[in-house]
């Protein structure tokens, strides 16, 4: 389920999914973008195995409430946007270098023409975090893209990372990240480097809207 549908009872949806599973047509049931209320509401109707959520070094909102629920219920987290619209590829040094359509998240000012969230954004905090991550990556002699993906695989409940690729080179790069082991010290440094950004962005997992505009519940 890509997003919760509140117009259809979760029980009806789960009954259908469980029937498909019992018929052998699907192996596992997964949800996406389910928040702290939707997760337990869906679990009351039947078991699912994974929750696909936005999660990266620059977007740690799920760590406040959603991730602990996943850990407690033994539900796998499948992070999407793990490189945060290419912010974690080390290509861009400031917001004005970002291409159109990649400044839509709440990291960026709400008056940018591709934005819809209407808030001041946190561009200074975002790129301060990127600079700090870059310094850590230089210290351990690893590419930022590999470190960003590997960091996720060191986090509780994360079982896999949804890392996109446009070509064979990027696929191979993702494979390197999958086998990269980070020390506890490095993970702690990365956590600290992005802690201020995590705090100002807050616990709402919706990357594009907040408050009444948030699609999470």
PDB file of C-alpha atoms in Angstrom:
ATOM      1  CA  UNK A   1       0.000   0.000   0.000  1.00  0.00           C
ATOM      2  CA  UNK A   2       1.760   3.112  -1.209  1.00  0.00           C
ATOM      3  CA  UNK A   3      -0.211   5.512   1.027  1.00  0.00           C
ATOM      4  CA  UNK A   4      -2.906   4.848   3.636  1.00  0.00           C
ATOM      5  CA  UNK A   5      -6.384   5.164   2.154  1.00  0.00           C
ATOM      6  CA  UNK A   6      -8.668   6.532   4.847  1.00  0.00           C
ATOM      7  CA  UNK A   7     -11.732   6.311   2.610  1.00  0.00           C
ATOM      8  CA  UNK A   8     -11.634   2.506   2.711  1.00  0.00           C
ATOM      9  CA  UNK A   9     -11.533   0.625   6.032  1.00  0.00           C
ATOM     10  CA  UNK A  10      -8.140  -0.930   6.715  1.00  0.00           C
ATOM     11  CA  UNK A  11      -9.951  -4.197   7.535  1.00  0.00           C
ATOM     12  CA  UNK A  12     -11.284  -4.420   3.972  1.00  0.00           C
ATOM     13  CA  UNK A  13      -7.859  -3.777   2.489  1.00  0.00           C
ATOM     14  CA  UNK A  14      -6.129  -6.251   4.777  1.00  0.00           C
ATOM     15  CA  UNK A  15      -8.729  -8.947   4.113  1.00  0.00           C
ATOM     16  CA  UNK A  16      -7.963  -8.658   0.410  1.00  0.00           C
ATOM     17  CA  UNK A  17      -4.206  -8.741   0.959  1.00  0.00           C
ATOM     18  CA  UNK A  18      -4.441 -11.748   3.272  1.00  0.00           C
ATOM     19  CA  UNK A  19      -6.589 -13.570   0.724  1.00  0.00           C
ATOM     20  CA  UNK A  20      -3.994 -12.905  -1.982  1.00  0.00           C
ATOM     21  CA  UNK A  21      -1.291 -14.141   0.352  1.00  0.00           C
ATOM     22  CA  UNK A  22      -3.160 -17.339   1.191  1.00  0.00           C
ATOM     23  CA  UNK A  23      -3.629 -17.970  -2.535  1.00  0.00           C
ATOM     24  CA  UNK A  24       0.118 -17.682  -3.046  1.00  0.00           C
ATOM     25  CA  UNK A  25      -0.216 -14.624  -5.266  1.00  0.00           C
ATOM     26  CA  UNK A  26       1.875 -12.439  -2.962  1.00  0.00           C
ATOM     27  CA  UNK A  27       4.595 -13.517  -0.569  1.00  0.00           C
ATOM     28  CA  UNK A  28       4.647 -10.616   1.871  1.00  0.00           C
ATOM     29  CA  UNK A  29       2.464  -7.634   2.742  1.00  0.00           C
ATOM     30  CA  UNK A  30       3.977  -4.178   2.948  1.00  0.00           C
ATOM     31  CA  UNK A  31       2.775  -0.660   3.593  1.00  0.00           C
ATOM     32  CA  UNK A  32       4.281   2.721   2.845  1.00  0.00           C
ATOM     33  CA  UNK A  33       4.061   6.074   4.595  1.00  0.00           C
ATOM     34  CA  UNK A  34       2.139   4.714   7.576  1.00  0.00           C
ATOM     35  CA  UNK A  35       2.553   6.915  10.667  1.00  0.00           C
ATOM     36  CA  UNK A  36       2.184   6.349  14.376  1.00  0.00           C
ATOM     37  CA  UNK A  37      -1.613   5.981  14.335  1.00  0.00           C
ATOM     38  CA  UNK A  38      -2.010   4.235  10.995  1.00  0.00           C
ATOM     39  CA  UNK A  39       0.549   1.551  11.836  1.00  0.00           C
ATOM     40  CA  UNK A  40      -1.261   0.101  14.874  1.00  0.00           C
ATOM     41  CA  UNK A  41      -4.666   0.575  13.215  1.00  0.00           C
ATOM     42  CA  UNK A  42      -3.507  -1.563  10.297  1.00  0.00           C
ATOM     43  CA  UNK A  43      -1.888  -4.145  12.584  1.00  0.00           C
ATOM     44  CA  UNK A  44      -5.217  -4.679  14.308  1.00  0.00           C
ATOM     45  CA  UNK A  45      -6.504  -5.954  10.974  1.00  0.00           C
ATOM     46  CA  UNK A  46      -3.614  -8.279  10.154  1.00  0.00           C
ATOM     47  CA  UNK A  47       0.123  -8.675  10.026  1.00  0.00           C
ATOM     48  CA  UNK A  48       2.304  -6.810   7.545  1.00  0.00           C
ATOM     49  CA  UNK A  49       6.061  -7.112   7.180  1.00  0.00           C
ATOM     50  CA  UNK A  50       7.478  -3.777   6.135  1.00  0.00           C
ATOM     51  CA  UNK A  51       6.883  -0.031   6.134  1.00  0.00           C
ATOM     52  CA  UNK A  52       8.454   1.996   3.334  1.00  0.00           C
ATOM     53  CA  UNK A  53       9.411   5.402   4.723  1.00  0.00           C
ATOM     54  CA  UNK A  54      11.448   8.503   3.826  1.00  0.00           C
ATOM     55  CA  UNK A  55      14.705   8.157   5.727  1.00  0.00           C
ATOM     56  CA  UNK A  56      18.219   9.491   5.255  1.00  0.00           C
ATOM     57  CA  UNK A  57      20.994  11.279   7.082  1.00  0.00           C
ATOM     58  CA  UNK A  58      19.214  14.518   6.213  1.00  0.00           C
ATOM     59  CA  UNK A  59      15.690  13.287   6.955  1.00  0.00           C
ATOM     60  CA  UNK A  60      15.534  11.499  10.297  1.00  0.00           C
ATOM     61  CA  UNK A  61      11.946  12.317  11.264  1.00  0.00           C
ATOM     62  CA  UNK A  62      10.921   8.688  11.669  1.00  0.00           C
ATOM     63  CA  UNK A  63      13.461   8.246  14.467  1.00  0.00           C
ATOM     64  CA  UNK A  64      11.240  10.221  16.857  1.00  0.00           C
ATOM     65  CA  UNK A  65       8.228   7.888  16.884  1.00  0.00           C
ATOM     66  CA  UNK A  66       7.762   5.687  13.816  1.00  0.00           C
ATOM     67  CA  UNK A  67      11.031   3.765  13.947  1.00  0.00           C
ATOM     68  CA  UNK A  68      10.575   2.772  17.623  1.00  0.00           C
ATOM     69  CA  UNK A  69       7.144   1.377  16.720  1.00  0.00           C
ATOM     70  CA  UNK A  70       8.662  -0.631  13.874  1.00  0.00           C
ATOM     71  CA  UNK A  71      11.310  -2.023  16.224  1.00  0.00           C
ATOM     72  CA  UNK A  72       8.712  -2.948  18.833  1.00  0.00           C
ATOM     73  CA  UNK A  73       6.468  -4.690  16.289  1.00  0.00           C
ATOM     74  CA  UNK A  74       9.340  -6.297  14.336  1.00  0.00           C
ATOM     75  CA  UNK A  75       8.386  -4.474  11.144  1.00  0.00           C
ATOM     76  CA  UNK A  76      11.140  -3.867   8.615  1.00  0.00           C
ATOM     77  CA  UNK A  77      11.872  -0.322   7.489  1.00  0.00           C
ATOM     78  CA  UNK A  78      12.572   0.180   3.780  1.00  0.00           C
ATOM     79  CA  UNK A  79      13.990   3.716   3.420  1.00  0.00           C
ATOM     80  CA  UNK A  80      13.152   5.637   0.285  1.00  0.00           C
ATOM     81  CA  UNK A  81      14.865   8.830  -0.857  1.00  0.00           C
ATOM     82  CA  UNK A  82      18.023   7.615   0.924  1.00  0.00           C
ATOM     83  CA  UNK A  83      20.169  10.222  -0.847  1.00  0.00           C
ATOM     84  CA  UNK A  84      17.600  12.959  -0.283  1.00  0.00           C
ATOM     85  CA  UNK A  85      17.089  14.208  -3.838  1.00  0.00           C
ATOM     86  CA  UNK A  86      20.850  13.892  -4.551  1.00  0.00           C
ATOM     87  CA  UNK A  87      21.816  16.123  -1.616  1.00  0.00           C
ATOM     88  CA  UNK A  88      23.939  13.241  -0.326  1.00  0.00           C
ATOM     89  CA  UNK A  89      25.793  12.604  -3.573  1.00  0.00           C
ATOM     90  CA  UNK A  90      28.264  15.429  -2.839  1.00  0.00           C
ATOM     91  CA  UNK A  91      27.344  17.210  -6.077  1.00  0.00           C
ATOM     92  CA  UNK A  92      25.844  20.366  -4.605  1.00  0.00           C
ATOM     93  CA  UNK A  93      27.336  22.932  -2.230  1.00  0.00           C
ATOM     94  CA  UNK A  94      24.314  25.212  -1.812  1.00  0.00           C
ATOM     95  CA  UNK A  95      20.588  25.351  -2.528  1.00  0.00           C
ATOM     96  CA  UNK A  96      20.926  27.486  -5.650  1.00  0.00           C
ATOM     97  CA  UNK A  97      22.954  24.745  -7.344  1.00  0.00           C
ATOM     98  CA  UNK A  98      20.107  22.260  -6.969  1.00  0.00           C
ATOM     99  CA  UNK A  99      18.111  21.458 -10.137  1.00  0.00           C
ATOM    100  CA  UNK A 100      14.462  22.359 -10.485  1.00  0.00           C
ATOM    101  CA  UNK A 101      12.149  19.749  -8.901  1.00  0.00           C
ATOM    102  CA  UNK A 102      14.767  18.815  -6.297  1.00  0.00           C
ATOM    103  CA  UNK A 103      14.038  21.698  -3.962  1.00  0.00           C
ATOM    104  CA  UNK A 104      10.496  20.654  -3.080  1.00  0.00           C
ATOM    105  CA  UNK A 105      11.180  19.206   0.364  1.00  0.00           C
ATOM    106  CA  UNK A 106      10.952  21.082   3.657  1.00  0.00           C
ATOM    107  CA  UNK A 107      14.730  21.513   3.652  1.00  0.00           C
ATOM    108  CA  UNK A 108      14.257  24.357   1.154  1.00  0.00           C
ATOM    109  CA  UNK A 109      12.489  27.713   1.248  1.00  0.00           C
ATOM    110  CA  UNK A 110       8.794  27.591   0.595  1.00  0.00           C
ATOM    111  CA  UNK A 111       8.990  30.376  -1.976  1.00  0.00           C
ATOM    112  CA  UNK A 112      11.025  28.297  -4.407  1.00  0.00           C
ATOM    113  CA  UNK A 113       8.901  27.724  -7.482  1.00  0.00           C
ATOM    114  CA  UNK A 114       8.747  23.927  -7.177  1.00  0.00           C
ATOM    115  CA  UNK A 115       7.824  23.994  -3.481  1.00  0.00           C
ATOM    116  CA  UNK A 116       4.363  23.539  -1.987  1.00  0.00           C
ATOM    117  CA  UNK A 117       4.965  23.485   1.777  1.00  0.00           C
ATOM    118  CA  UNK A 118       4.987  27.272   2.283  1.00  0.00           C
ATOM    119  CA  UNK A 119       7.388  27.325   5.241  1.00  0.00           C
ATOM    120  CA  UNK A 120      10.732  29.173   5.591  1.00  0.00           C
ATOM    121  CA  UNK A 121      12.687  25.936   5.187  1.00  0.00           C
ATOM    122  CA  UNK A 122      16.099  25.135   6.634  1.00  0.00           C
ATOM    123  CA  UNK A 123      18.614  25.656   3.850  1.00  0.00           C
ATOM    124  CA  UNK A 124      21.446  26.876   6.073  1.00  0.00           C
ATOM    125  CA  UNK A 125      21.017  23.968   8.479  1.00  0.00           C
ATOM    126  CA  UNK A 126      20.764  21.479   5.620  1.00  0.00           C
ATOM    127  CA  UNK A 127      23.984  22.502   3.926  1.00  0.00           C
ATOM    128  CA  UNK A 128      25.809  22.838   7.239  1.00  0.00           C
ATOM    129  CA  UNK A 129      24.920  19.188   7.805  1.00  0.00           C
ATOM    130  CA  UNK A 130      26.102  18.258   4.302  1.00  0.00           C
ATOM    131  CA  UNK A 131      29.414  20.035   4.955  1.00  0.00           C
ATOM    132  CA  UNK A 132      29.839  18.138   8.226  1.00  0.00           C
ATOM    133  CA  UNK A 133      29.069  14.822   6.525  1.00  0.00           C
ATOM    134  CA  UNK A 134      31.609  15.655   3.809  1.00  0.00           C
ATOM    135  CA  UNK A 135      34.286  16.196   6.440  1.00  0.00           C
ATOM    136  CA  UNK A 136      33.552  12.857   8.112  1.00  0.00           C
ATOM    137  CA  UNK A 137      33.650  11.058   4.750  1.00  0.00           C
ATOM    138  CA  UNK A 138      37.026  12.637   4.006  1.00  0.00           C
ATOM    139  CA  UNK A 139      38.335  11.493   7.386  1.00  0.00           C
ATOM    140  CA  UNK A 140      37.441   7.862   6.650  1.00  0.00           C
ATOM    141  CA  UNK A 141      38.325   8.117   2.935  1.00  0.00           C
ATOM    142  CA  UNK A 142      34.902   7.056   1.688  1.00  0.00           C
ATOM    143  CA  UNK A 143      32.533   8.583  -0.851  1.00  0.00           C
ATOM    144  CA  UNK A 144      29.559  10.408   0.630  1.00  0.00           C
ATOM    145  CA  UNK A 145      27.068   8.415  -1.420  1.00  0.00           C
ATOM    146  CA  UNK A 146      28.435   5.143  -0.015  1.00  0.00           C
ATOM    147  CA  UNK A 147      28.487   6.412   3.545  1.00  0.00           C
ATOM    148  CA  UNK A 148      24.945   7.773   3.343  1.00  0.00           C
ATOM    149  CA  UNK A 149      23.531   4.441   2.176  1.00  0.00           C
ATOM    150  CA  UNK A 150      25.657   2.393   4.575  1.00  0.00           C
ATOM    151  CA  UNK A 151      24.586   4.552   7.533  1.00  0.00           C
ATOM    152  CA  UNK A 152      20.984   3.524   6.948  1.00  0.00           C
ATOM    153  CA  UNK A 153      21.907  -0.160   6.988  1.00  0.00           C
ATOM    154  CA  UNK A 154      23.377   0.356  10.470  1.00  0.00           C
ATOM    155  CA  UNK A 155      20.054   1.658  11.824  1.00  0.00           C
ATOM    156  CA  UNK A 156      17.456  -0.309  13.841  1.00  0.00           C
ATOM    157  CA  UNK A 157      14.776  -2.146  11.832  1.00  0.00           C
ATOM    158  CA  UNK A 158      16.273  -1.197   8.441  1.00  0.00           C
ATOM    159  CA  UNK A 159      16.415  -4.364   6.368  1.00  0.00           C
ATOM    160  CA  UNK A 160      17.097  -2.909   2.934  1.00  0.00           C
ATOM    161  CA  UNK A 161      17.481   0.482   1.236  1.00  0.00           C
ATOM    162  CA  UNK A 162      15.548   1.619  -1.834  1.00  0.00           C
ATOM    163  CA  UNK A 163      18.418   3.199  -3.729  1.00  0.00           C
ATOM    164  CA  UNK A 164      17.667   4.149  -7.314  1.00  0.00           C
ATOM    165  CA  UNK A 165      20.081   3.922 -10.219  1.00  0.00           C
ATOM    166  CA  UNK A 166      20.084   5.419 -13.698  1.00  0.00           C
ATOM    167  CA  UNK A 167      22.970   3.365 -15.072  1.00  0.00           C
ATOM    168  CA  UNK A 168      25.300   0.442 -14.385  1.00  0.00           C
ATOM    169  CA  UNK A 169      27.856   2.661 -12.650  1.00  0.00           C
ATOM    170  CA  UNK A 170      25.293   3.743 -10.066  1.00  0.00           C
ATOM    171  CA  UNK A 171      24.203   0.137  -9.515  1.00  0.00           C
ATOM    172  CA  UNK A 172      27.808  -0.810  -8.806  1.00  0.00           C
ATOM    173  CA  UNK A 173      28.121   2.172  -6.481  1.00  0.00           C
ATOM    174  CA  UNK A 174      25.095   0.991  -4.520  1.00  0.00           C
ATOM    175  CA  UNK A 175      26.665  -2.458  -4.197  1.00  0.00           C
ATOM    176  CA  UNK A 176      29.772  -0.914  -2.645  1.00  0.00           C
ATOM    177  CA  UNK A 177      27.616   0.870  -0.101  1.00  0.00           C
ATOM    178  CA  UNK A 178      25.837  -2.360   0.755  1.00  0.00           C
ATOM    179  CA  UNK A 179      29.061  -3.981   1.869  1.00  0.00           C
ATOM    180  CA  UNK A 180      30.539  -0.959   3.659  1.00  0.00           C
ATOM    181  CA  UNK A 181      30.893  -1.386   7.411  1.00  0.00           C
ATOM    182  CA  UNK A 182      30.992   1.804   9.463  1.00  0.00           C
ATOM    183  CA  UNK A 183      32.542   1.922  12.912  1.00  0.00           C
ATOM    184  CA  UNK A 184      30.390   2.823  15.905  1.00  0.00           C
ATOM    185  CA  UNK A 185      32.420   6.026  16.191  1.00  0.00           C
ATOM    186  CA  UNK A 186      31.662   7.007  12.598  1.00  0.00           C
ATOM    187  CA  UNK A 187      27.947   6.293  12.985  1.00  0.00           C
ATOM    188  CA  UNK A 188      27.910   8.406  16.155  1.00  0.00           C
ATOM    189  CA  UNK A 189      29.717  11.260  14.375  1.00  0.00           C
ATOM    190  CA  UNK A 190      27.211  11.164  11.525  1.00  0.00           C
ATOM    191  CA  UNK A 191      24.343  11.161  14.009  1.00  0.00           C
ATOM    192  CA  UNK A 192      25.800  14.188  15.758  1.00  0.00           C
ATOM    193  CA  UNK A 193      26.533  16.003  12.499  1.00  0.00           C
ATOM    194  CA  UNK A 194      22.857  15.823  11.505  1.00  0.00           C
ATOM    195  CA  UNK A 195      21.278  16.163  14.954  1.00  0.00           C
ATOM    196  CA  UNK A 196      20.552  19.896  14.673  1.00  0.00           C
ATOM    197  CA  UNK A 197      18.836  19.449  11.308  1.00  0.00           C
ATOM    198  CA  UNK A 198      16.823  16.560  12.697  1.00  0.00           C
ATOM    199  CA  UNK A 199      15.682  18.739  15.582  1.00  0.00           C
ATOM    200  CA  UNK A 200      14.512  21.696  13.488  1.00  0.00           C
ATOM    201  CA  UNK A 201      12.717  19.540  10.903  1.00  0.00           C
ATOM    202  CA  UNK A 202      10.887  17.750  13.698  1.00  0.00           C
ATOM    203  CA  UNK A 203       8.997  14.445  13.928  1.00  0.00           C
ATOM    204  CA  UNK A 204       6.569  14.763  10.990  1.00  0.00           C
ATOM    205  CA  UNK A 205       7.783  12.298   8.325  1.00  0.00           C
ATOM    206  CA  UNK A 206       6.116  14.133   5.411  1.00  0.00           C
ATOM    207  CA  UNK A 207       8.978  15.629   3.418  1.00  0.00           C
ATOM    208  CA  UNK A 208       6.701  17.937   1.419  1.00  0.00           C
ATOM    209  CA  UNK A 209       4.039  19.160   3.827  1.00  0.00           C
ATOM    210  CA  UNK A 210       3.622  19.893   7.504  1.00  0.00           C
ATOM    211  CA  UNK A 211       0.745  20.576   9.871  1.00  0.00           C
ATOM    212  CA  UNK A 212      -2.589  20.438   8.051  1.00  0.00           C
ATOM    213  CA  UNK A 213      -0.748  19.692   4.805  1.00  0.00           C
ATOM    214  CA  UNK A 214       0.967  16.594   6.205  1.00  0.00           C
ATOM    215  CA  UNK A 215      -0.253  13.290   4.816  1.00  0.00           C
ATOM    216  CA  UNK A 216       0.986  11.353   7.859  1.00  0.00           C
ATOM    217  CA  UNK A 217      -1.066  10.456  10.850  1.00  0.00           C
TER     218      UNK A 217
END
